[in-house]
Amino acid sequence: MVQVFFHCSNTEGTLIDRAGAAVSNLTEARDRAAQIMQSMILTPSNEDWRDWVIHVSGDDGEEIFDLPFTAMLGKPH
């Protein structure tokens, strides 16, 4: 298991994940990132999530991968 962190950002700033989560592989990290994105999107707000990105980083602070929220929202028509 490794500890990864899920930081979310847009052009306005970054939401820092200070707790992180223990995952056993990249698939589990991607699934967890998708869960976080879905939770944020489904929380009632006026936020336009289309320009947000979730950055998955390791314990050392190095980014492993990022995932744009548009992957969950779908592309605009």
mmCIF file of C-alpha atoms in Angstrom:
data_model
loop_
_atom_site.group_PDB
_atom_site.id
_atom_site.type_symbol
_atom_site.label_atom_id
_atom_site.label_comp_id
_atom_site.label_asym_id
_atom_site.label_seq_id
_atom_site.Cartn_x
_atom_site.Cartn_y
_atom_site.Cartn_z
ATOM 1 C CA MET A 1 0.000 0.000 0.000
ATOM 2 C CA VAL A 2 1.164 3.523 -0.746
ATOM 3 C CA GLN A 3 -0.171 6.855 0.436
ATOM 4 C CA VAL A 4 -1.437 9.130 -2.333
ATOM 5 C CA PHE A 5 -2.938 12.602 -2.223
ATOM 6 C CA PHE A 6 -5.746 14.030 -4.331
ATOM 7 C CA HIS A 7 -5.267 17.758 -4.910
ATOM 8 C CA CYS A 8 -7.924 19.580 -6.941
ATOM 9 C CA SER A 9 -7.235 22.744 -8.898
ATOM 10 C CA ASN A 10 -8.666 25.224 -11.354
ATOM 11 C CA THR A 11 -7.504 28.619 -12.614
ATOM 12 C CA GLU A 12 -8.562 30.201 -9.299
ATOM 13 C CA GLY A 13 -6.489 28.004 -6.974
ATOM 14 C CA THR A 14 -5.873 24.582 -5.475
ATOM 15 C CA LEU A 15 -7.636 22.510 -2.824
ATOM 16 C CA ILE A 16 -4.910 20.602 -0.964
ATOM 17 C CA ASP A 17 -5.581 17.076 0.283
ATOM 18 C CA ARG A 18 -3.648 16.807 3.549
ATOM 19 C CA ALA A 19 -4.961 13.349 4.583
ATOM 20 C CA GLY A 20 -4.552 11.306 1.417
ATOM 21 C CA ALA A 21 -5.528 7.662 1.107
ATOM 22 C CA ALA A 22 -3.711 4.345 1.069
ATOM 23 C CA VAL A 23 -4.041 2.531 -2.263
ATOM 24 C CA SER A 24 -2.537 -0.685 -3.540
ATOM 25 C CA ASN A 25 -2.197 0.228 -7.239
ATOM 26 C CA LEU A 26 -2.853 2.847 -9.927
ATOM 27 C CA THR A 27 -6.297 1.446 -10.712
ATOM 28 C CA GLU A 28 -7.360 1.920 -7.102
ATOM 29 C CA ALA A 29 -5.910 5.461 -7.133
ATOM 30 C CA ARG A 30 -7.860 6.301 -10.299
ATOM 31 C CA ASP A 31 -11.075 4.837 -8.858
ATOM 32 C CA ARG A 32 -10.609 6.895 -5.680
ATOM 33 C CA ALA A 33 -9.980 10.036 -7.764
ATOM 34 C CA ALA A 34 -13.212 9.355 -9.676
ATOM 35 C CA GLN A 35 -15.120 8.936 -6.376
ATOM 36 C CA ILE A 36 -13.776 12.256 -5.094
ATOM 37 C CA MET A 37 -14.706 14.012 -8.347
ATOM 38 C CA GLN A 38 -18.206 12.532 -8.309
ATOM 39 C CA SER A 39 -18.723 13.586 -4.693
ATOM 40 C CA MET A 40 -17.637 17.145 -5.458
ATOM 41 C CA ILE A 41 -19.788 17.373 -8.604
ATOM 42 C CA LEU A 42 -22.881 16.012 -6.831
ATOM 43 C CA THR A 43 -22.551 18.382 -3.852
ATOM 44 C CA PRO A 44 -25.006 21.239 -4.467
ATOM 45 C CA SER A 45 -23.119 24.405 -5.397
ATOM 46 C CA ASN A 46 -22.805 27.022 -8.100
ATOM 47 C CA GLU A 47 -19.355 25.750 -9.057
ATOM 48 C CA ASP A 48 -18.593 25.143 -12.735
ATOM 49 C CA TRP A 49 -16.481 21.999 -12.511
ATOM 50 C CA ARG A 50 -15.470 21.921 -16.214
ATOM 51 C CA ASP A 51 -12.084 23.601 -15.643
ATOM 52 C CA TRP A 52 -11.130 21.577 -12.541
ATOM 53 C CA VAL A 53 -8.449 18.877 -12.519
ATOM 54 C CA ILE A 54 -7.603 16.341 -9.820
ATOM 55 C CA HIS A 55 -3.859 15.774 -9.348
ATOM 56 C CA VAL A 56 -2.841 12.466 -7.777
ATOM 57 C CA SER A 57 0.538 12.708 -6.023
ATOM 58 C CA GLY A 58 2.705 10.359 -4.022
ATOM 59 C CA ASP A 59 4.187 10.807 -0.550
ATOM 60 C CA ASP A 60 7.156 12.579 -2.110
ATOM 61 C CA GLY A 61 4.911 15.256 -3.647
ATOM 62 C CA GLU A 62 5.573 14.063 -7.201
ATOM 63 C CA GLU A 63 2.476 13.956 -9.393
ATOM 64 C CA ILE A 64 1.623 10.428 -10.548
ATOM 65 C CA PHE A 65 -1.193 11.446 -12.895
ATOM 66 C CA ASP A 66 -3.951 13.993 -13.267
ATOM 67 C CA LEU A 67 -7.538 13.594 -14.312
ATOM 68 C CA PRO A 68 -9.705 16.451 -15.607
ATOM 69 C CA PHE A 69 -13.211 16.698 -14.199
ATOM 70 C CA THR A 70 -14.470 16.726 -17.811
ATOM 71 C CA ALA A 71 -13.627 12.988 -17.847
ATOM 72 C CA MET A 72 -16.535 12.566 -15.404
ATOM 73 C CA LEU A 73 -18.750 15.351 -16.780
ATOM 74 C CA GLY A 74 -18.406 14.466 -20.440
ATOM 75 C CA LYS A 75 -17.317 16.820 -23.150
ATOM 76 C CA PRO A 76 -19.403 19.947 -23.818
ATOM 77 C CA HIS A 77 -21.645 19.677 -26.886
#
